[in-house]
Coordinates of C-alpha atoms and ligand atoms in Angstrom, one line a residue:
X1 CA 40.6 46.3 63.9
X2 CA 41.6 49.9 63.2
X3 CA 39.8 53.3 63.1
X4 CA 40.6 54.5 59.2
X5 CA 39.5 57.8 57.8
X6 CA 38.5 57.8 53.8
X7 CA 38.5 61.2 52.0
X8 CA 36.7 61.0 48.8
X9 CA 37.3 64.3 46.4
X10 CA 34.6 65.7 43.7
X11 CA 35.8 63.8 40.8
X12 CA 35.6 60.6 43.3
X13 CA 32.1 61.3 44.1
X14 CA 31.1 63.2 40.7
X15 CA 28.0 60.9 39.7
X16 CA 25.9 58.6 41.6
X17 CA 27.6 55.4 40.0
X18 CA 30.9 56.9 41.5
X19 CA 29.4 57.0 45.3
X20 CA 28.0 53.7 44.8
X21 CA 31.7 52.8 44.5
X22 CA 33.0 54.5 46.9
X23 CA 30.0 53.0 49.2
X24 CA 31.4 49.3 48.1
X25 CA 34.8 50.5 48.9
X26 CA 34.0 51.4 52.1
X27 CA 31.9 48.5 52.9
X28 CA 34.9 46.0 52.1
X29 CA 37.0 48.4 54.4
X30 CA 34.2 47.6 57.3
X31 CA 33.4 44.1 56.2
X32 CA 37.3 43.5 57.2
X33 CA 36.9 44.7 60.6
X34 CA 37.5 48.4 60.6
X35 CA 35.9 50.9 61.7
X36 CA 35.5 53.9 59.0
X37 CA 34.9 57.8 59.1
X38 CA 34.2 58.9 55.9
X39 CA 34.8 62.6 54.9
X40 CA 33.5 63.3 51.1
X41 CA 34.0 66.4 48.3
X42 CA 31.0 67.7 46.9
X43 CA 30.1 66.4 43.7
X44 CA 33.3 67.7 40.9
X45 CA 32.0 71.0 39.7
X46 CA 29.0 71.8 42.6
X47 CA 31.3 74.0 44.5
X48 CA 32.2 76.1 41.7
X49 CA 28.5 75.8 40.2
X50 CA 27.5 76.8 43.4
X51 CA 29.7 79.9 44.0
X52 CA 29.3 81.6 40.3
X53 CA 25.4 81.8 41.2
X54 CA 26.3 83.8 44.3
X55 CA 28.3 85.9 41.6
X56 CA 25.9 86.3 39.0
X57 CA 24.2 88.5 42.0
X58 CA 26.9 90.4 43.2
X59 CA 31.0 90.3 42.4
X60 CA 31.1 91.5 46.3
X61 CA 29.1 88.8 48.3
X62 CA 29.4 88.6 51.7
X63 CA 31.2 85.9 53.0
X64 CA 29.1 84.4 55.2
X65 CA 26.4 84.1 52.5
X66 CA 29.1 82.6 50.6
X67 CA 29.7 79.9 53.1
X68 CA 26.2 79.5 53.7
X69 CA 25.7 78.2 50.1
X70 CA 28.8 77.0 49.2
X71 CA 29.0 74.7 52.4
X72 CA 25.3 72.7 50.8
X73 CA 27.6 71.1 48.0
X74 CA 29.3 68.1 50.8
X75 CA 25.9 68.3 52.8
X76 CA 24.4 66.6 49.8
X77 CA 27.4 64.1 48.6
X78 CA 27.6 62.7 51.9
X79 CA 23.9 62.4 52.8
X80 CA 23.5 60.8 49.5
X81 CA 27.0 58.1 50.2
X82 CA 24.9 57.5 53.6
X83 CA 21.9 56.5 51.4
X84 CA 24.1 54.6 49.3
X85 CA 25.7 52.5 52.1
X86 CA 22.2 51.9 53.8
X87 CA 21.4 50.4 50.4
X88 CA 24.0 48.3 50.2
X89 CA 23.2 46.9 53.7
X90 CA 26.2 48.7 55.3
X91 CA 24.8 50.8 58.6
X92 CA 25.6 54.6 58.3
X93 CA 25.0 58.2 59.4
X94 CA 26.1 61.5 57.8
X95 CA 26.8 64.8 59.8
X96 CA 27.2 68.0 58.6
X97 CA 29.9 69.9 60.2
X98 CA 27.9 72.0 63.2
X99 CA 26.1 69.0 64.3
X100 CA 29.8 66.8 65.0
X101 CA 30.9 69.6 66.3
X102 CA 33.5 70.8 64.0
X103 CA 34.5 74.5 65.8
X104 CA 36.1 77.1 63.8
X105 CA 37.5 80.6 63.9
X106 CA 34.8 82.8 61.9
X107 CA 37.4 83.7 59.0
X108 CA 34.5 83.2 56.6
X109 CA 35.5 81.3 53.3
X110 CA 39.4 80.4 54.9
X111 CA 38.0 79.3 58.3
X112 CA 40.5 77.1 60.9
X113 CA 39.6 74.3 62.5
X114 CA 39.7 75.0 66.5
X115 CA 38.7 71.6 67.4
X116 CA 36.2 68.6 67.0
X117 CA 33.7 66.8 69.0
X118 CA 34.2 63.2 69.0
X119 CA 32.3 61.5 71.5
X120 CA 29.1 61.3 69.1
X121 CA 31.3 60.0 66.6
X122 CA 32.9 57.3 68.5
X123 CA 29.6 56.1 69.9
X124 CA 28.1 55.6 66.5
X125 CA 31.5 53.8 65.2
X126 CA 31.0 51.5 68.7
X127 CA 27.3 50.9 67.1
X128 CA 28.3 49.4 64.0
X129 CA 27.9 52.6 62.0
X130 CA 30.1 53.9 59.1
X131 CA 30.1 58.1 59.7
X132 CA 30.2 60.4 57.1
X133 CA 31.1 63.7 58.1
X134 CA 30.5 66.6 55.4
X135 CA 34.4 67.5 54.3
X136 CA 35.2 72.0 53.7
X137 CA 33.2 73.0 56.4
X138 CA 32.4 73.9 60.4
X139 CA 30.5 75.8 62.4
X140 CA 32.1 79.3 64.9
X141 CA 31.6 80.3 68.0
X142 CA 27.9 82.1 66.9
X143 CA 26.3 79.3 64.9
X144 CA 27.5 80.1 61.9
X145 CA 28.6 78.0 58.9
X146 CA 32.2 78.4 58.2
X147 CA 34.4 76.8 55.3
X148 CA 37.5 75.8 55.4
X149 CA 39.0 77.1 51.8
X150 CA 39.4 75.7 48.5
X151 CA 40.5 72.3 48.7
X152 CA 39.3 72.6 52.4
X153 CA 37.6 68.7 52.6
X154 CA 41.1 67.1 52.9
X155 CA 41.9 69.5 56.0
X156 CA 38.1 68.3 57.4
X157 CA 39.3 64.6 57.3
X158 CA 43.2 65.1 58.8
X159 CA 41.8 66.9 60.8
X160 CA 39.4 64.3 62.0
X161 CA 41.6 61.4 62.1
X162 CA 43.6 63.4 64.2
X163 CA 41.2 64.2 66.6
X164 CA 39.6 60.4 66.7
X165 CA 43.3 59.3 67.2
X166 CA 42.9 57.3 63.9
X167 CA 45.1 54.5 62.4
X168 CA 45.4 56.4 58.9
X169 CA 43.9 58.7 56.9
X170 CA 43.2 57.6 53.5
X171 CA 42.9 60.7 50.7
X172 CA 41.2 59.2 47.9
X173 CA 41.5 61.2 44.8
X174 CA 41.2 61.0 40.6
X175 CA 45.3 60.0 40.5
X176 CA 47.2 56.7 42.1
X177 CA 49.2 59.6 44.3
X178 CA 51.6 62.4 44.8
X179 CA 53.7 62.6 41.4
X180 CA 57.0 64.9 40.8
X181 CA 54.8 66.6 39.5
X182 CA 50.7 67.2 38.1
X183 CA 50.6 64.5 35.4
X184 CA 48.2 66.6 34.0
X185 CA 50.9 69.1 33.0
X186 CA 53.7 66.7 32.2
X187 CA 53.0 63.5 30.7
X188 CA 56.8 62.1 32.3
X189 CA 55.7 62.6 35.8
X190 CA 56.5 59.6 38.3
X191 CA 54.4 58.3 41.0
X192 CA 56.2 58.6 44.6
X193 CA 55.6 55.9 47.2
X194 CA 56.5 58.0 49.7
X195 CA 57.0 61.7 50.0
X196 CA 58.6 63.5 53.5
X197 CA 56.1 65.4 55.4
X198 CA 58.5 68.4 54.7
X199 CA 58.8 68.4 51.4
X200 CA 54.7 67.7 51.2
X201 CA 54.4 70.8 52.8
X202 CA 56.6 72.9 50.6
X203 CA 54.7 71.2 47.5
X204 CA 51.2 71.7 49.0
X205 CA 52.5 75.7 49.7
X206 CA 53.8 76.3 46.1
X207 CA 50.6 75.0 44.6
X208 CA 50.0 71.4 44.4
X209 CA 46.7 71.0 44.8
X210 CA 46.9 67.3 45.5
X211 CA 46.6 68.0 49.1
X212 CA 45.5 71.4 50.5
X213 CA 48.4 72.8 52.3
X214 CA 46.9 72.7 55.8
X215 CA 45.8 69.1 55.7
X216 CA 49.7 68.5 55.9
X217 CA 50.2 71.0 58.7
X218 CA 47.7 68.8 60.6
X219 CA 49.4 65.4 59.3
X220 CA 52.5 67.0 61.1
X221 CA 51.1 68.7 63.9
X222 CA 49.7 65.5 65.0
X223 CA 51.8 62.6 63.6
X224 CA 48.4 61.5 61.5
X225 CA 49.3 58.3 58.8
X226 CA 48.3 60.3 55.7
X227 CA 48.4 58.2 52.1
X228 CA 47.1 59.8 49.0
X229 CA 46.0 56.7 46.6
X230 CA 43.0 56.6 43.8
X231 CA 39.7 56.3 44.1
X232 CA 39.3 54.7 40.4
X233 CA 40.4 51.3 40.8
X234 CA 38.0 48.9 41.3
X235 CA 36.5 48.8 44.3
X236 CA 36.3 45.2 45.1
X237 CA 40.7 45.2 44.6
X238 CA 42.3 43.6 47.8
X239 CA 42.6 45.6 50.8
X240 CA 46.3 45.0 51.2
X241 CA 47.2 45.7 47.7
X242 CA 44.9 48.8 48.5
X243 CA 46.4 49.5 51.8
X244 CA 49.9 49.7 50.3
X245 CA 49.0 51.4 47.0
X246 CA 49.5 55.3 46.4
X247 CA 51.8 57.3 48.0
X248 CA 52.5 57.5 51.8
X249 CA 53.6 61.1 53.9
X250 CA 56.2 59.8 55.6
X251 CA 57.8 61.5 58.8
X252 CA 61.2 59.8 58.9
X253 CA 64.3 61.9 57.4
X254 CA 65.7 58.8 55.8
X255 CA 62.6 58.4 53.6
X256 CA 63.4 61.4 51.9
X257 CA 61.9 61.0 49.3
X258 CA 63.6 58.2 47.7
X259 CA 66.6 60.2 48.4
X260 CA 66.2 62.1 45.0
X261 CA 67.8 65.8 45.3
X262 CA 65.2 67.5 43.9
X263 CA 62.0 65.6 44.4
X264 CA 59.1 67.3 42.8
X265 CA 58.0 70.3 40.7
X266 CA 55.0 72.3 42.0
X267 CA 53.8 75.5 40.1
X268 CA 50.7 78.2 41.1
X269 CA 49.3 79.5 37.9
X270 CA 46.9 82.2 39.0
X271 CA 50.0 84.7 40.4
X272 CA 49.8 88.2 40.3
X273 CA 52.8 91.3 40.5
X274 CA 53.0 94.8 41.7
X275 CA 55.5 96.9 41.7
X276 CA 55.7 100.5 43.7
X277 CA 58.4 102.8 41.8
X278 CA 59.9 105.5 43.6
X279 CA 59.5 104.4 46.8
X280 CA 61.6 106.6 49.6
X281 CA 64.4 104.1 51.1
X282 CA 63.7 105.0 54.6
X283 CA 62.9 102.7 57.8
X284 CA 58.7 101.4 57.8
X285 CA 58.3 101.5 54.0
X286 CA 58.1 97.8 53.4
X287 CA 55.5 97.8 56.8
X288 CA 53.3 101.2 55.0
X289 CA 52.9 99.2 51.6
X290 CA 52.2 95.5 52.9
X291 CA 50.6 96.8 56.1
X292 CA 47.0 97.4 54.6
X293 CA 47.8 94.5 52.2
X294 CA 48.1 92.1 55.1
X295 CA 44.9 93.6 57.2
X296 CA 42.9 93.2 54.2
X297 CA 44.0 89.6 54.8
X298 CA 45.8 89.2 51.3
X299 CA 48.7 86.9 51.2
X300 CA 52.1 88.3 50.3
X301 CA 54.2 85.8 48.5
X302 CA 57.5 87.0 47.0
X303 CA 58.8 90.6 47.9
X304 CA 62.4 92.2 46.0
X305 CA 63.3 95.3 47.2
X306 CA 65.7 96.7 45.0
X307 CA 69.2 98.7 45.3
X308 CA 67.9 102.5 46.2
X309 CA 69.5 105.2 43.9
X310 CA 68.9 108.9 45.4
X311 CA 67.2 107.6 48.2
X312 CA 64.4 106.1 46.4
X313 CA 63.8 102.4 45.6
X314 CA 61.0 99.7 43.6
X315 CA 59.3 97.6 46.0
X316 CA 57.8 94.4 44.2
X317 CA 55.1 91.7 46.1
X318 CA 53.4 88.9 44.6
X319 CA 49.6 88.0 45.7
X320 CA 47.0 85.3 44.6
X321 CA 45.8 86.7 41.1
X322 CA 42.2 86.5 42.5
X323 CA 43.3 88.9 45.0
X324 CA 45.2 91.6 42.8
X325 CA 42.4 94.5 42.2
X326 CA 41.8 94.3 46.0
X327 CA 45.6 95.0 46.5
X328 CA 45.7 97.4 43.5
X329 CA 42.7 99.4 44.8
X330 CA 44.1 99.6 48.3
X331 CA 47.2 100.9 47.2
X332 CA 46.1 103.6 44.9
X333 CA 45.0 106.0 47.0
X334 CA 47.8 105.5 49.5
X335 CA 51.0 105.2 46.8
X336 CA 51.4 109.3 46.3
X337 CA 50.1 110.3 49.7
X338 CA 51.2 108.1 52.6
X339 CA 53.8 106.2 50.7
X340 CA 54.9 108.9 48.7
X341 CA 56.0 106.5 45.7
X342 CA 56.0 107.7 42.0
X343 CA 54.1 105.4 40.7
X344 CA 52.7 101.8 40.8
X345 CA 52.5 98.9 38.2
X346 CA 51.3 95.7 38.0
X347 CA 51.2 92.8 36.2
X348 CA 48.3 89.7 36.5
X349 CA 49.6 87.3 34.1
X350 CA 52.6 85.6 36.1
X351 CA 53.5 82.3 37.4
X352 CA 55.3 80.2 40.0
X353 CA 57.1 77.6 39.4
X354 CA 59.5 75.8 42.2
X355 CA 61.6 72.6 42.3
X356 CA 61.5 71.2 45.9
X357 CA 63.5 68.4 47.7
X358 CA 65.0 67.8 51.0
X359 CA 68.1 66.7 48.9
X360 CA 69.1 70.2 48.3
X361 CA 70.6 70.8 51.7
X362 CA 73.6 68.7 50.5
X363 CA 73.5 69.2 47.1
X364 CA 75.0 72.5 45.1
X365 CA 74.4 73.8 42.1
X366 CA 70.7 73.3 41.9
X367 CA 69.9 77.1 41.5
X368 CA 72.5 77.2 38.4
X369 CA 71.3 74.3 37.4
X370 CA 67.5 75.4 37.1
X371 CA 68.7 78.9 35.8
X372 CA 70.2 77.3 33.2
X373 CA 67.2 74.9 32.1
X374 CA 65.2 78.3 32.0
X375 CA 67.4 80.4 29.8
X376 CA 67.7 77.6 27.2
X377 CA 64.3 77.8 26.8
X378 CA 64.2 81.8 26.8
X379 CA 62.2 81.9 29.8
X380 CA 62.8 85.1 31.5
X381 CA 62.9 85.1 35.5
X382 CA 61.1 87.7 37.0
X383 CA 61.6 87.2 41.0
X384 CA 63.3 84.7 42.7
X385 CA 62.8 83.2 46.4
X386 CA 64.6 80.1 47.8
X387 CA 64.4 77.9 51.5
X388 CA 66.8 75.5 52.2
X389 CA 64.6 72.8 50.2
X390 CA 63.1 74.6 47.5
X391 CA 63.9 77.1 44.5
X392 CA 61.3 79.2 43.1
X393 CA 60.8 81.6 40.4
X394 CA 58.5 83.9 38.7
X395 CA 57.8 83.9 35.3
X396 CA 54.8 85.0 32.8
X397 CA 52.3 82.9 32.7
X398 CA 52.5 81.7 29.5
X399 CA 55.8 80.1 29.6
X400 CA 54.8 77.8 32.9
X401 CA 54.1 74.5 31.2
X402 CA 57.3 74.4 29.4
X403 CA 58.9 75.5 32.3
X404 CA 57.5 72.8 34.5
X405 CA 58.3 70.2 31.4
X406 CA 61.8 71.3 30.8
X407 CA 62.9 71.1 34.3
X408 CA 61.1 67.8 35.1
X409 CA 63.6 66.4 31.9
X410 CA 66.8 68.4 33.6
X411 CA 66.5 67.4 36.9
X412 CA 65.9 63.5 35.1
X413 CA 62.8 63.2 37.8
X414 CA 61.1 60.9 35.5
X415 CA 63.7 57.9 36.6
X416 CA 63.6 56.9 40.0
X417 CA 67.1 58.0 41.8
Ligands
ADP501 P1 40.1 66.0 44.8 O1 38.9 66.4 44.1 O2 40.2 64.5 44.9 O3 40.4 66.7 46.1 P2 42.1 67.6 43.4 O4 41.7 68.0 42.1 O5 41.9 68.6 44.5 O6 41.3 66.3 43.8 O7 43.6 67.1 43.5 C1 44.0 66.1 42.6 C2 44.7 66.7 41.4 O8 45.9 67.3 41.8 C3 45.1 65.7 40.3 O9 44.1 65.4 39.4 C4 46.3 66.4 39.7 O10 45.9 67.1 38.5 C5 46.6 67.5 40.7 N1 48.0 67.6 41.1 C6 48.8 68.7 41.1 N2 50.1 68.4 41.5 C7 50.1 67.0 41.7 C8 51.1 66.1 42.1 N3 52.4 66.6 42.3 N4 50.8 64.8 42.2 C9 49.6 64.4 41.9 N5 48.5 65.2 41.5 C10 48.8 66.5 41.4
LIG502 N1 34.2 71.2 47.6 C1 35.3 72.1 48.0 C2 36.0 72.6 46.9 O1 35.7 72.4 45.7 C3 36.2 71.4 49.0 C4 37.0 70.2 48.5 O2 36.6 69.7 47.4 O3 37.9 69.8 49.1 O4 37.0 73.4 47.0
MG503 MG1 41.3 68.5 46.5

């Protein structure tokens, strides 16, 4: 008997027929001797249905009203997978997050898990119960409800599995794993069985949204069994075929992912550019320009600074697209007075696009290689930023499917290495 943790995303629980599947799924998982947490996604669309009618009132809500509504979404999946377990005869409970306890910082809308209650949890389990646990969201210090970010309900349930000390933690989603790349995108793309925690991480950073990126950072932080594997099959298949379905995070080197050099493609559409011209080349210019950018708690992605000539140089910083006017507006007022820059320019339409793999550190000629697959396709590169296990570039936005295609065909990713 083991202590398994399912995650079920929105697509997985998107209509009641899909929760009633998910319910016989996790059934068979009890039925077998296990005890299960299970940590579901609102319904597919609720979050996003939920969030534009907060924005049909204002385009500057307040976070914490934000959370407040957008948190109901997994209140109602899970209490409705508890009704459908009852109904099946399976015993089960849902929680929302602030009555576990799931603590958080009070970083409304990106809130961090501090830590989680588990004795309630554990007693139930020791009763016979299944436990759902609402996924995206906790509670802070003051009572208030938090959520964890886009994505968040796959940090909820590594999160949880780490703190219950469980066997594995099963991320059940609308695709049989983690692929080189989205098979939406790329119709070549392979399944991995296994995937390096490392290389995860850099995948779940540059944009896969197969796992959000600090789910991983937990699956590291505390050595938590993470598999990704579909929720779509039929419920009923055989729990060892199940149980070695999908793709596994892996935390031995050797593993890497089936020793490929570049593993996987991952891409972030939604990027955003702005450039300061003119800036003066002197000590403390990088910290004035990125230092309101940074309290206003926007990520900086990619900087260039370039060559100064006369003592003046073009600073250029990506940020999440949805965050460019913020960045924009902060910067006007400061880019001829504090800064004293000549101008600034931006640009909303860009892209990311990044070939990762642990391979790289012994392997040369990857950069050339993907510079190369780029220019034969006229793709222009805008910015460039590299780690030792990943290359990534800039580009406009409208060239990022080919981009991801053609390089998936160069680096041959569809055949297994
Ligand atoms: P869920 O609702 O289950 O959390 P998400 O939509 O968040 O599901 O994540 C699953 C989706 O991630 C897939 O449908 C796929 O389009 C996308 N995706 C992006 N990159 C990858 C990848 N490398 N491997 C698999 N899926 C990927
Ligand atoms: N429902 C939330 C979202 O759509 C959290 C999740 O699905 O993981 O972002
Ligand atoms: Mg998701």
């Amino acid at each position: 008997m083991a202590l398994i943790v399912h995650k079920y995303g929105g697509t997985s629980m998107g209509s009641v027929e899909r929760i009633l599947n998910v319910a016989k799924r996790v059934t068979k998982w009890q039925k077998a001797g296990h005890q299960v947490v299970v940590v579901p996604s609102a319904m597919s669309g609720e979050t996003n249905r939920l969030l534009s009618l907060a924005k049909e009132i204002t385009a500057d809500a307040d976070p914490r009203e934000l959370d407040q509504i957008a948190s109901t979404g997994e209140q109602v999946s899970s209490g409705l997978l508890a009704l459908a377990l009852q109904a099946q005869g399976t015993a089960a409970i849902s929680y929302a997050g602030w009555q576990v306890v799931i603590k958080t910082d009070s970083a409304h809308t990106k809130a961090r898990i501090q830590g989680i209650e588990k004795d309630k949890v554990l007693q139930d389990l020791a009763n016979g119960k299944v436990v759902v646990i609402t996924g995206f969201q906790g509670v802070d210090e003051l009572g208030n409800i938090t959520t964890l970010g886009r994505g968040g309900s796959d940090t909820s349930a590594v999160a949880i599995a780490a703190a219950l000390g469980a066997h594995e933690c099963l991320i059940y989603t609308d695709v049989d794993g983690v692929y080189t790349t989205d098979p939406r995108i790329c119709d070549e793309a392979r399944r991995l069985e296994k995937i390096t925690f490392e290389e995860m991480m850099e995948m779940a950073s540059l944009g896969s949204k197969v796992l959000q990126i600090r789910s991983v950072e937990f699956a590291g932080k505390y050595r938590v069994q993470t598999r990704v594997l579909s929720s779509l099959t039929d419920p009923m298949i055989p729990l060892d075929v199940e149980m070695n379905s999908g793709t596994l995070i892996t935390f031995e080197e050797e593993n890497n992912m089936e020793a490929a050099v570049i593993s996987g493609i991952a891409f972030a559409r939604d990027e955003a550019k702005i450039t300061v011209l003119g800036v003066p080349d002197r000590p403390g210019i990088a910290y004035q320009i990125l230092g309101p950018i940074a309290d206003a708690m926007i990520d900086v992605d990619m900087i260039i600074q370039n060559q100064s000539v006369d003592g003046k140089t073009d600073f250029t910083f990506t940020v999440p697209r949805s965050d460019y006017q913020r960045a924009l507006d902060i910067l006007k007022s400061k880019v001829q007075t504090h800064i004293a820059a000549r101008d600034m320019m931006g640009d909303p339409k860009v892209s990311k696009v990044s070939v990762v793999g642990v391979g790289m550190r012994s392997h040369v000629g990857i950069a050339s290689k993907m510079f190369r697959t780029l220019s034969e396709e006229g793709i222009n590169i805008q910015m460039i930023s590299t780690s030792e296990i990943k290359i990534s570039v800039l580009i406009d936005e409208k060239y990022m499917e080919l981009a991801v295609r053609s390089l998936h065909k160069a680096f041959e990713l569809e055949q297994r290495p």
